[in-house]
Coordinates of C-alpha atoms in Angstrom, one line a residue:
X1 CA 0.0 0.0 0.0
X2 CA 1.4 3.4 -0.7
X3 CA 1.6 5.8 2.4
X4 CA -0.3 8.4 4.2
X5 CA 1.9 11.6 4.0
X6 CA 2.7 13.4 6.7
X7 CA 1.4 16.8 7.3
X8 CA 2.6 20.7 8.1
X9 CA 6.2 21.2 8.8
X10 CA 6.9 17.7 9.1
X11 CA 6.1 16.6 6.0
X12 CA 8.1 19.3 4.4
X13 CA 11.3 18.8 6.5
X14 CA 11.3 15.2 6.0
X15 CA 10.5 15.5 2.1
X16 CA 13.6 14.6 -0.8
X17 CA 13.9 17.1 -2.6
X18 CA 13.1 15.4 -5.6
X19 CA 9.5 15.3 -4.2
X20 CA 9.9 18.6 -3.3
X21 CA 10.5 20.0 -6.4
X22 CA 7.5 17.5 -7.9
X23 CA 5.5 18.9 -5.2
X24 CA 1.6 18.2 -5.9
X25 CA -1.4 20.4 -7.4
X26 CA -2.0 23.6 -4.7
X27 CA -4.8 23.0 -2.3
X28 CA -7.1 25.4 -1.5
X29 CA -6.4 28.8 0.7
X30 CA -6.4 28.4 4.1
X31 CA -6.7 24.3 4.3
X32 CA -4.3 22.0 6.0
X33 CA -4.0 18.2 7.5
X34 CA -5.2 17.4 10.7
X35 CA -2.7 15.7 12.2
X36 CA -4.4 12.9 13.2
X37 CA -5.5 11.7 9.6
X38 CA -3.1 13.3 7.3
X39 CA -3.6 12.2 3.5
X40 CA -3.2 9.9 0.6
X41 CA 0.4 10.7 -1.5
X42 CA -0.3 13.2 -3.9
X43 CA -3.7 13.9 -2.6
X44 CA -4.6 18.0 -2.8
X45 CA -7.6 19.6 -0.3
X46 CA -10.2 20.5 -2.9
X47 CA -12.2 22.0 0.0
X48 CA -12.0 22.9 3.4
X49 CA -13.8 23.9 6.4
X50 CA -13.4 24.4 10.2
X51 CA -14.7 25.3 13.4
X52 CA -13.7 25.8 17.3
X53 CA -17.4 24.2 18.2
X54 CA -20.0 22.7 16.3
X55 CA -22.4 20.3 16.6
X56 CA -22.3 17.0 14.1
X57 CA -24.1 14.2 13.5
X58 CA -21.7 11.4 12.0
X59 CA -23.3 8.2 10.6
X60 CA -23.1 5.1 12.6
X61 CA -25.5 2.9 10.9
X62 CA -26.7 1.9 7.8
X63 CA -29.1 4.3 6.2
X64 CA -32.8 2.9 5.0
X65 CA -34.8 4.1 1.8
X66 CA -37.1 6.3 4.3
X67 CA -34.1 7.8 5.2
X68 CA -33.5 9.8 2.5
X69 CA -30.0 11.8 2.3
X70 CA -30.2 12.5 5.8
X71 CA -28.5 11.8 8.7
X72 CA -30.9 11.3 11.4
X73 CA -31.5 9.5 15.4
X74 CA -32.0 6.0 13.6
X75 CA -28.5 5.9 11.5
X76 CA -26.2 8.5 13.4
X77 CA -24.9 10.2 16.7
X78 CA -24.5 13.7 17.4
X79 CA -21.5 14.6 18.9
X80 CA -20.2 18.1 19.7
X81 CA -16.6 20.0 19.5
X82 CA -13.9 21.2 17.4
X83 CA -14.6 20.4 13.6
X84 CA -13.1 19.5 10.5
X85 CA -14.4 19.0 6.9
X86 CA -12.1 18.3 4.3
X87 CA -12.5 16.8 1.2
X88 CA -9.4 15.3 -0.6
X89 CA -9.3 14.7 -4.7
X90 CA -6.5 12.3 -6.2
X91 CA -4.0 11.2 -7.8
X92 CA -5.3 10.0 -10.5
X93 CA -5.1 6.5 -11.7
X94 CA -5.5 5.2 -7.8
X95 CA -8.8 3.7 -6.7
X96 CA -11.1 4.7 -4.0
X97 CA -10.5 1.3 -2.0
X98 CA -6.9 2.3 -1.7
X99 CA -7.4 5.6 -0.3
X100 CA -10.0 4.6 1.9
X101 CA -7.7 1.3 2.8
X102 CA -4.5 3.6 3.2
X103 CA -6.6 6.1 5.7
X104 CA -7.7 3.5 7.8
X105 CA -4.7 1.5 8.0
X106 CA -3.4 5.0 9.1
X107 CA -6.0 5.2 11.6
X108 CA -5.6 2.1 13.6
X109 CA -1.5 2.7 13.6
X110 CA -2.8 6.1 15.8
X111 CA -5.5 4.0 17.9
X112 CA -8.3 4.4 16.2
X113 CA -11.4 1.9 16.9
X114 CA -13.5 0.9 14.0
X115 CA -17.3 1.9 14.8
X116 CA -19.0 1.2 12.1
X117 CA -18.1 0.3 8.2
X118 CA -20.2 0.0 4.8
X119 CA -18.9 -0.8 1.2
X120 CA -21.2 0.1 -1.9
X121 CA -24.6 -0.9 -1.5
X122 CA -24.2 -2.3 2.0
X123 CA -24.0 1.7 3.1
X124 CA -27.7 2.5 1.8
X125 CA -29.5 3.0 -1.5
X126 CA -27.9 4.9 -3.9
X127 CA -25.6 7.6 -3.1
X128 CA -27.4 8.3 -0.1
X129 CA -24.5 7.9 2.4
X130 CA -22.5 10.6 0.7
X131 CA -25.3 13.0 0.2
X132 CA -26.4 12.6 4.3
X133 CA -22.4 13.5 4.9
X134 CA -22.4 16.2 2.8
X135 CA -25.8 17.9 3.4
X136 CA -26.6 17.6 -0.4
X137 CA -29.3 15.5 -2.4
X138 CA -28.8 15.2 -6.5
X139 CA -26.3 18.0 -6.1
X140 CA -23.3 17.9 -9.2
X141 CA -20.1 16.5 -8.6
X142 CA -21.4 13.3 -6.3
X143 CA -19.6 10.2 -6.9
X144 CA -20.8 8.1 -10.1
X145 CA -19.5 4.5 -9.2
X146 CA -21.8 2.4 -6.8
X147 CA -19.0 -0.3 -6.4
X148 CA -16.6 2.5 -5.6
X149 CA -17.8 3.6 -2.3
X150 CA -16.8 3.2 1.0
X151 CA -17.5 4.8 4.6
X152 CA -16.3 4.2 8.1
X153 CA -16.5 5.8 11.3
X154 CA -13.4 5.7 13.7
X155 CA -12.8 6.7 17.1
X156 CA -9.8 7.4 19.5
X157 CA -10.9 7.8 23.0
X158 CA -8.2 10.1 25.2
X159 CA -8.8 11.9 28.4
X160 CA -8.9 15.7 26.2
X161 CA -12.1 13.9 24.7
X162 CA -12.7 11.8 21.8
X163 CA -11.5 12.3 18.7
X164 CA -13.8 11.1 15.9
X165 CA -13.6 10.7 11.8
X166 CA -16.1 9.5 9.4
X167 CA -14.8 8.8 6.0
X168 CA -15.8 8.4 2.7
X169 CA -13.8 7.4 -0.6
X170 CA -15.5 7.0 -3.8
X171 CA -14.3 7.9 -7.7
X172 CA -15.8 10.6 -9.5
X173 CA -15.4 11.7 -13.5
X174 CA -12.9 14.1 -13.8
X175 CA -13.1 16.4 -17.4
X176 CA -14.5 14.7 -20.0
X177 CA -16.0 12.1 -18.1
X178 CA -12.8 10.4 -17.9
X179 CA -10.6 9.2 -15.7
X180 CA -12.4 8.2 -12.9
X181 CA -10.4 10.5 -10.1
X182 CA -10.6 9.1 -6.2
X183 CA -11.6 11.2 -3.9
X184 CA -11.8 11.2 -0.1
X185 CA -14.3 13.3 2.1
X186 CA -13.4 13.4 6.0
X187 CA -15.4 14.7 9.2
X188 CA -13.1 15.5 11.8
X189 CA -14.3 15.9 15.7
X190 CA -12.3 16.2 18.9
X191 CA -14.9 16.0 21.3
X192 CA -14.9 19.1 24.5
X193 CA -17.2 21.3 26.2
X194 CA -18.0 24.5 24.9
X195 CA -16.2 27.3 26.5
X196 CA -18.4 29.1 27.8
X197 CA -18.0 32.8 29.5
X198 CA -15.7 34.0 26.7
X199 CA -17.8 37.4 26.0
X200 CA -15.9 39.7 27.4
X201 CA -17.5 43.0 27.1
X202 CA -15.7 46.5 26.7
X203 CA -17.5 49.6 26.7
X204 CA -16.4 53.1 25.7
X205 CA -15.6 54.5 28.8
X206 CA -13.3 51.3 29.4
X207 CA -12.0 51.5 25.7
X208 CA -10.9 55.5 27.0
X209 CA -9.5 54.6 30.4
X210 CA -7.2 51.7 29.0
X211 CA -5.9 53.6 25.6
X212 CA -5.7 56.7 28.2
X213 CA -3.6 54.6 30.7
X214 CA -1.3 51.9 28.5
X215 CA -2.2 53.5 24.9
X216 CA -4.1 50.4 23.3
X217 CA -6.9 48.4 24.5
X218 CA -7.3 44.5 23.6
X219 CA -11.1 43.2 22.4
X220 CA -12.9 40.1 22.5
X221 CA -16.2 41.0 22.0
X222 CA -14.9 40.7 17.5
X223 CA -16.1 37.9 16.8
X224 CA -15.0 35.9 13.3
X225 CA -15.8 32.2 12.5
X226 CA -12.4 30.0 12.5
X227 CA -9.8 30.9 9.7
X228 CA -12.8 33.5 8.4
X229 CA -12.4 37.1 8.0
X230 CA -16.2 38.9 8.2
X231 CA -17.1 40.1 11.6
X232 CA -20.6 38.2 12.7
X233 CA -23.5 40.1 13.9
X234 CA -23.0 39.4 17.6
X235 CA -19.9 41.7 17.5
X236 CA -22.3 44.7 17.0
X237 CA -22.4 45.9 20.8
X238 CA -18.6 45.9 21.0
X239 CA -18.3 48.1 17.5
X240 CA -21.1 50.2 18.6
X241 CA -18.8 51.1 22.3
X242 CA -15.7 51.8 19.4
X243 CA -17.8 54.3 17.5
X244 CA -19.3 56.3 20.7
X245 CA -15.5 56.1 21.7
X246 CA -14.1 57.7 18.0
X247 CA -17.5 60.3 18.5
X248 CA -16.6 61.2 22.2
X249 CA -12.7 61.9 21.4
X250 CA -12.4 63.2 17.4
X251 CA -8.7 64.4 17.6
X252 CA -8.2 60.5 18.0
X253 CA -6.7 58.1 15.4
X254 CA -7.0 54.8 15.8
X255 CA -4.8 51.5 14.4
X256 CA -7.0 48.6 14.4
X257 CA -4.9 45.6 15.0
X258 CA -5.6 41.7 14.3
X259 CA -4.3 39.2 16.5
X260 CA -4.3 35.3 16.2
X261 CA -3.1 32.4 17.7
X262 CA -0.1 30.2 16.6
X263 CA -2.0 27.4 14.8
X264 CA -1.6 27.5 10.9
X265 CA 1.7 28.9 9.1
X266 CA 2.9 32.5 9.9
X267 CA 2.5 34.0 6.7
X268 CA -1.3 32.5 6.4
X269 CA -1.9 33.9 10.0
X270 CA -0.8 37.4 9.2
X271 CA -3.0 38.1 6.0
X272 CA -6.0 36.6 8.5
X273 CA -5.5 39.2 10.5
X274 CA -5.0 41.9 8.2
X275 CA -7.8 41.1 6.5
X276 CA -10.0 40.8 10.4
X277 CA -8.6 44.2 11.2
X278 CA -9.9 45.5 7.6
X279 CA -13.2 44.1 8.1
X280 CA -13.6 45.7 11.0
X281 CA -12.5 49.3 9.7
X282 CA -15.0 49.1 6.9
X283 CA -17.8 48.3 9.5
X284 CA -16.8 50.9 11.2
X285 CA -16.8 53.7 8.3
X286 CA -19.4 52.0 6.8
X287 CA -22.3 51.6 9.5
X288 CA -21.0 53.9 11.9
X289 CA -20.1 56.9 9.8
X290 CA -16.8 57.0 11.3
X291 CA -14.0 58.4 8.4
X292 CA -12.2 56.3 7.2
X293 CA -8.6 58.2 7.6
X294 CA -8.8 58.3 11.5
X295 CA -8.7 54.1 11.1
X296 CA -5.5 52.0 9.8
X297 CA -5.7 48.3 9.7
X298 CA -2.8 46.2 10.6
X299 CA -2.2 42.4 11.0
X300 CA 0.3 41.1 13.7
X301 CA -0.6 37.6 13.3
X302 CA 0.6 35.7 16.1
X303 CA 3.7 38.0 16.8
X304 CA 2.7 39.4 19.6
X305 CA 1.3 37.0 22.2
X306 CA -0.2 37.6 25.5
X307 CA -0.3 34.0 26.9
X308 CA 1.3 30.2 25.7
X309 CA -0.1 29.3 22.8
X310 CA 0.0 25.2 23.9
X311 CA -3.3 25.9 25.6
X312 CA -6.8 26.5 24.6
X313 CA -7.1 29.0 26.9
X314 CA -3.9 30.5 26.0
X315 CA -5.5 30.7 22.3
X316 CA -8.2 32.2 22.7
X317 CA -6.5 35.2 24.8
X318 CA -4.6 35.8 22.1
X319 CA -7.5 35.7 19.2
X320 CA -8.3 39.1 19.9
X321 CA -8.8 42.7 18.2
X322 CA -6.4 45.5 19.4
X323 CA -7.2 49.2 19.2
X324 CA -4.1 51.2 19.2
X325 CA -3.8 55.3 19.6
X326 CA -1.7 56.7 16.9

């Protein structure tokens, strides 16, 4: 069996530099291995998604006609933490039973426990398996080739919580309806509690007594979804506090400065943050009539800490939004 390779800066220390210079089609912006499941040899992310917390339903029995493309309390559990969705395409001329054999293999040389496993038909009627994990009925692009799929769900119990993955190899058609091109769709959990009592609200008389005191004030009430860039709705109250801030002291400039954690590469991590600390200047000027020149975005990335980055906890202090007096 060919190999799972490994991920991040492993994988690239420990690559020949033949290979290196090979390298493999680019995978989408943002994406990356979990280190726990890695991928097939010459694989590439086609898509990507994650989350700090969400709630998943991962399929754990066989699903019925009545079913339907749905996942539901008769053929899966709901589980609820940290979350992953990545779907893998390639290399071409490898099947779908090797990738799904290679991952698994993979899997029980990390612990892993089998939960449950379907082949073809076995998994439901039709292409129902794959449209229940990826929330779609009929849609384009699912897999043509009954004989081609496979599913399993694995676990890895640890005291952190357990880690789950559900995955699903098939072949699809790639231009011109030929060759068949495997493909590998993976739902990552690691099980934890929500952490709750993060809101951490700062109004504008706060906002003036820290830049008044120290010169800067740090905000946690910005939210973004993980590796996202658009503020969500609930970080209104905090922007609102900015702007009666900006209107109470107009001789005041401001440097609006993104923060992350360590996880992901530098470089990726910086342009997140630029791009947070944008967003949140053109909500700002935008809904809040505050001009634009008296606001200047900046990234730091993770280059500038305020706690370990090996924790959680440490994490999330240092996922923030900075406002900085010019």
């Amino acid at each position: 069996m060919r190999r799972l390779v490994l991920s991040g800066w492993l994988a690239a220390l420990l690559a020949s530099p033949h290979a290196l210079a090979q390298g493999r089609p680019a995978d989408v912006a943002g994406a990356r291995d979990h280190p726990l499941v890695g991928r097939y040899e010459g694989a590439r992310i086609a898509r990507y998604q994650a989350k700090e917390f969400e709630e998943v339903r991962l399929i754990d029995k066989p699903l019925v006609a009545a079913d339907g493309p749905r996942r539901n309390d008769r053929n899966s559990r709901t589980v609820e933490g940290r979350y992953w969705r990545i779907t893998y395409e390639g290399p071409a001329g490898r099947s779908a039973l090797e990738l799904y054999r290679n991952h698994e293999q993979a899997l029980a040389a990390r612990g892993f426990e089998r939960v449950f496993a379907c082949g073809q038909q076995e998994c439901g009627p039709g292409f129902a398996v794959i449209g229940a994990v990826e929330g779609v009925a009929g849609a384009t692009g699912l897999p043509q080739v009954i004989e081609g799929q496979r599913y399993g769900l694995f676990r890895l119990p640890r005291d952190a919580g357990t880690v789950w993955v559900a995955l699903y190899a098939n072949e699809r058609p790639a231009a011109g309806n030929r060759p068949l091109v495997p493909f590998a769709f993976v739902e990552i959990v690691e099980e934890r509690p929500m952490q709750g009592e993060r809101i951490q609200f700062v109004d504008a008389s706060a906002m003036e007594r820290a830049i008044g005191a120290i010169g800067k004030v740090a905000l946690y009430g910005i939210l973004f979804d993980f590796d996202r860039a658009e503020v969500k709705p609930e970080s209104r109250p905090t922007l609102e506090e900015i702007a009666k801030y900006l209107r109470a002291n107009p001789q005041v400039g401001l440097i609006v400065t993104g923060h992350t954690d360590s996880q992901g590469g530098f470089d990726y991590n910086v342009d997140l943050s630029r791009r947070r600390a944008a967003a949140v200047v053109a909500v700002l000027t935008r809904d809040f009539g505050i001009a634009p020149a008296r606001l200047t975005p900046f990234g730091a990335g993770p280059a500038a800490p305020v706690a370990p980055n090996d924790t959680e906890d440490g994490r999330a202090k240092n996922r923030r939004v900075e406002l900085v007096k010019r």
